[in-house]
CSV table of C-alpha atoms in Angstrom, one decimal:
chain,number,residue,atom,x,y,z
A,18,LEU,CA,0.0,0.0,0.0
A,19,THR,CA,1.5,3.3,-1.1
A,20,ARG,CA,0.6,6.4,0.7
A,21,ASN,CA,0.8,10.0,-0.3
A,22,VAL,CA,1.8,12.9,2.0
A,23,VAL,CA,-1.9,13.6,2.8
A,24,SER,CA,-2.5,10.1,4.2
A,25,TRP,CA,0.8,10.3,6.2
A,26,ASN,CA,-0.3,13.6,7.6
A,27,ALA,CA,-3.7,12.2,8.6
A,28,LEU,CA,-2.1,9.3,10.4
A,29,MET,CA,0.4,11.6,12.2
A,30,ALA,CA,-2.3,14.1,13.2
A,31,GLY,CA,-4.5,11.4,14.6
A,32,TYR,CA,-1.7,9.9,16.7
A,33,THR,CA,-0.7,13.3,17.8
A,34,GLN,CA,-4.2,13.9,19.2
A,35,VAL,CA,-4.0,10.8,21.3
A,36,GLY,CA,-0.4,11.4,22.5
A,37,GLY,CA,1.3,8.7,20.5
A,38,ALA,CA,4.7,10.5,20.3
A,39,GLU,CA,6.7,7.4,19.5
A,40,VAL,CA,4.3,6.3,16.8
A,41,VAL,CA,4.3,9.7,15.2
A,42,VAL,CA,8.1,9.8,15.1
A,43,GLY,CA,8.1,6.3,13.6
A,44,LEU,CA,5.6,7.3,11.0
A,45,PHE,CA,7.6,10.4,10.1
A,46,ASN,CA,10.8,8.3,9.7
A,47,GLN,CA,9.0,5.7,7.6
A,48,MET,CA,7.5,8.5,5.4
A,49,MET,CA,10.9,10.0,4.8
A,50,ALA,CA,12.4,6.5,4.1
A,51,GLU,CA,9.8,6.0,1.4
A,52,GLY,CA,10.9,9.3,-0.2
A,53,ILE,CA,7.8,11.2,0.7
A,54,TYR,CA,8.8,14.6,2.0
A,55,PRO,CA,6.9,16.6,4.6
A,56,ASN,CA,4.7,19.6,3.7
A,57,ALA,CA,3.5,22.5,5.9
A,58,ILE,CA,0.8,20.3,7.4
A,59,THR,CA,3.2,17.5,8.3
A,60,TYR,CA,5.4,20.0,10.1
A,61,LEU,CA,2.4,21.4,11.9
A,62,ALA,CA,1.4,18.0,13.2
A,63,LEU,CA,5.0,17.3,14.3
A,64,LEU,CA,5.3,20.7,16.0
A,65,ASN,CA,2.0,20.1,17.8
A,66,LEU,CA,3.4,16.8,19.0
A,67,CYS,CA,6.5,18.4,20.3
A,68,ASN,CA,4.4,21.0,22.0
A,69,ARG,CA,2.2,18.4,23.7
A,70,ALA,CA,5.2,16.3,24.7
A,71,GLY,CA,7.5,19.2,25.7
A,72,LEU,CA,10.1,18.3,23.1
A,73,VAL,CA,11.8,21.7,22.7
A,74,LYS,CA,15.0,20.5,21.0
A,75,GLU,CA,13.1,18.4,18.5
A,76,GLY,CA,10.6,21.2,17.8
A,77,LYS,CA,13.4,23.7,17.2
A,78,LYS,CA,15.1,21.3,14.8
A,79,LEU,CA,11.9,20.6,12.9
A,80,PHE,CA,11.0,24.4,12.8
A,81,SER,CA,14.4,25.1,11.3
A,82,ASN,CA,13.6,22.7,8.4
A,83,ILE,CA,10.5,24.6,7.3
A,84,ASP,CA,11.1,26.7,4.2
A,85,LYS,CA,8.2,29.0,4.6
A,86,PRO,CA,6.7,28.9,8.1
A,87,THR,CA,3.0,29.9,8.5
A,88,LEU,CA,1.4,31.7,11.4
A,89,ASP,CA,0.4,28.3,12.7
A,90,HIS,CA,4.0,27.1,12.7
A,91,TYR,CA,5.1,30.3,14.6
A,92,THR,CA,2.2,29.9,17.0
A,93,CYS,CA,3.3,26.3,17.8
A,94,MET,CA,6.9,27.4,18.4
A,95,VAL,CA,5.9,30.3,20.7
A,96,ASP,CA,3.6,28.1,22.6
A,97,LEU,CA,6.2,25.3,22.8
A,98,TYR,CA,8.8,27.7,24.2
A,99,CYS,CA,6.4,29.3,26.6
A,100,HIS,CA,5.2,25.9,28.0
A,101,ALA,CA,8.8,24.9,28.5
A,102,GLY,CA,9.6,28.2,30.3
A,103,CYS,CA,11.8,29.3,27.5
A,104,PHE,CA,10.3,32.8,27.3
A,105,ASP,CA,13.4,34.4,25.8
A,106,GLU,CA,13.3,32.0,22.9
A,107,ALA,CA,9.6,32.7,22.4
A,108,ILE,CA,10.3,36.4,22.2
A,109,CYS,CA,13.1,35.8,19.7
A,110,VAL,CA,10.6,33.9,17.5
A,111,ILE,CA,8.0,36.8,17.8
A,112,GLU,CA,10.6,39.4,17.0
A,113,LYS,CA,11.8,37.6,13.8
A,114,VAL,CA,8.4,37.6,12.1
A,115,SER,CA,6.8,40.4,10.2
A,116,SER,CA,4.7,42.8,12.2
A,117,PHE,CA,1.6,41.3,10.6
A,118,TYR,CA,2.1,38.1,12.6
A,119,ARG,CA,3.1,39.6,15.9
A,120,LEU,CA,-0.2,40.5,17.4
A,121,PRO,CA,-1.6,36.9,17.6
A,122,LEU,CA,1.8,35.7,18.7
A,123,TRP,CA,2.0,38.2,21.6
A,124,LEU,CA,-1.5,37.0,22.6
A,125,VAL,CA,-0.3,33.4,22.7
A,126,PHE,CA,2.7,34.7,24.8
A,127,LEU,CA,0.4,36.6,27.2
A,128,THR,CA,-1.8,33.5,27.6
A,129,ALA,CA,1.2,31.6,28.7
A,130,CYS,CA,2.2,34.4,31.1
A,131,HIS,CA,-1.3,34.3,32.5
A,132,LYS,CA,-1.1,30.5,33.0
A,133,CYS,CA,2.2,30.7,34.9
A,134,MET,CA,1.4,33.9,36.7
A,135,ASN,CA,4.4,35.8,35.2
A,136,LEU,CA,3.4,39.4,35.7
A,137,GLU,CA,6.6,41.0,34.3
A,138,LEU,CA,6.5,39.2,31.0
A,139,GLY,CA,2.7,39.5,30.9
A,140,ARG,CA,3.1,43.3,31.0
A,141,LEU,CA,5.6,43.1,28.2
A,142,ALA,CA,3.2,41.1,26.0
A,143,PHE,CA,0.4,43.4,26.9
A,144,ASP,CA,2.4,46.5,26.0
A,145,GLN,CA,3.5,45.0,22.7
A,146,GLY,CA,-0.2,44.2,21.9
A,147,ILE,CA,-1.2,47.8,22.7
A,148,GLN,CA,1.6,49.2,20.5
A,149,LEU,CA,0.6,46.9,17.6
A,150,GLY,CA,-3.1,47.9,17.8
A,151,GLY,CA,-5.9,45.7,16.4
A,152,ASP,CA,-8.6,44.1,18.6
A,153,LEU,CA,-7.3,44.5,22.1
A,154,ALA,CA,-10.2,42.9,23.9
A,155,GLY,CA,-8.3,39.6,24.3
A,156,PHE,CA,-5.2,41.3,25.6
A,157,CYS,CA,-7.3,43.4,28.1
A,158,ILE,CA,-9.2,40.4,29.4
A,159,LEU,CA,-6.0,38.3,29.9
A,160,MET,CA,-4.1,41.1,31.5
A,161,GLY,CA,-7.0,42.1,33.7
A,162,ASN,CA,-7.4,38.5,34.8
A,163,LEU,CA,-3.7,38.2,35.6
A,164,TYR,CA,-3.9,41.3,37.7
A,165,VAL,CA,-7.0,40.0,39.6
A,166,GLU,CA,-5.3,36.7,40.3
A,167,MET,CA,-2.2,38.5,41.5
A,168,GLY,CA,-4.4,40.5,43.9
A,169,MET,CA,-3.8,43.8,42.0
A,170,HIS,CA,-7.4,44.9,41.7
A,171,GLU,CA,-6.8,48.6,41.0
A,172,GLU,CA,-4.6,47.7,38.0
A,173,ALA,CA,-7.3,45.3,36.8
A,174,LYS,CA,-9.9,48.1,37.0
A,175,LYS,CA,-7.7,50.3,34.8
A,176,ILE,CA,-7.4,47.5,32.2
A,177,GLU,CA,-11.2,46.9,32.3
A,178,SER,CA,-11.8,50.6,31.7
A,179,MET,CA,-9.4,50.5,28.8
A,180,ARG,CA,-11.3,47.6,27.4
A,181,VAL,CA,-14.6,49.3,27.7
A,182,LYS,CA,-13.3,52.5,26.1
A,183,GLU,CA,-12.0,50.4,23.2
A,184,LEU,CA,-15.4,48.7,22.8
A,185,ARG,CA,-17.1,52.1,22.8
A,186,LYS,CA,-14.7,53.4,20.1
A,187,GLN,CA,-15.4,50.3,18.0
A,188,ASN,CA,-19.2,50.8,18.3
A,189,GLU,CA,-19.1,54.4,17.1
């Protein structure tokens, strides 16, 4: 039975969803041995696997092999680095992309900061999101929640008023 890259991708994506890291790596190696080369979707499945399994080195190596990374690839890498506590590396990824991609990546970064209660880096991500513009509701909600969870209720109120002001401006 010969498979094309689409069927390999489907197999790997399925095993990635159920946590079969060893199986996915084996499938990838088998695919390559058969002379079928990965496409963007293959790399996305593999990066998601690395993210779920905390395989930072492997994810970094795979990412370096992608000719034209998409926003999804960058998102996986930022998320992988953040989950592993490698925030400096995540920032490096964000800073390397065009400004068009940065807003969603800073939101991923802020989400990770919220999860691990990192106020300093959360403020950095929030400030970057503010500077880039766009729909800031997600940034305000995450930053406000981080402030609340840190017991900084006055700061949370300021962020909430900023969010409300932005919503009013959008509705005009």
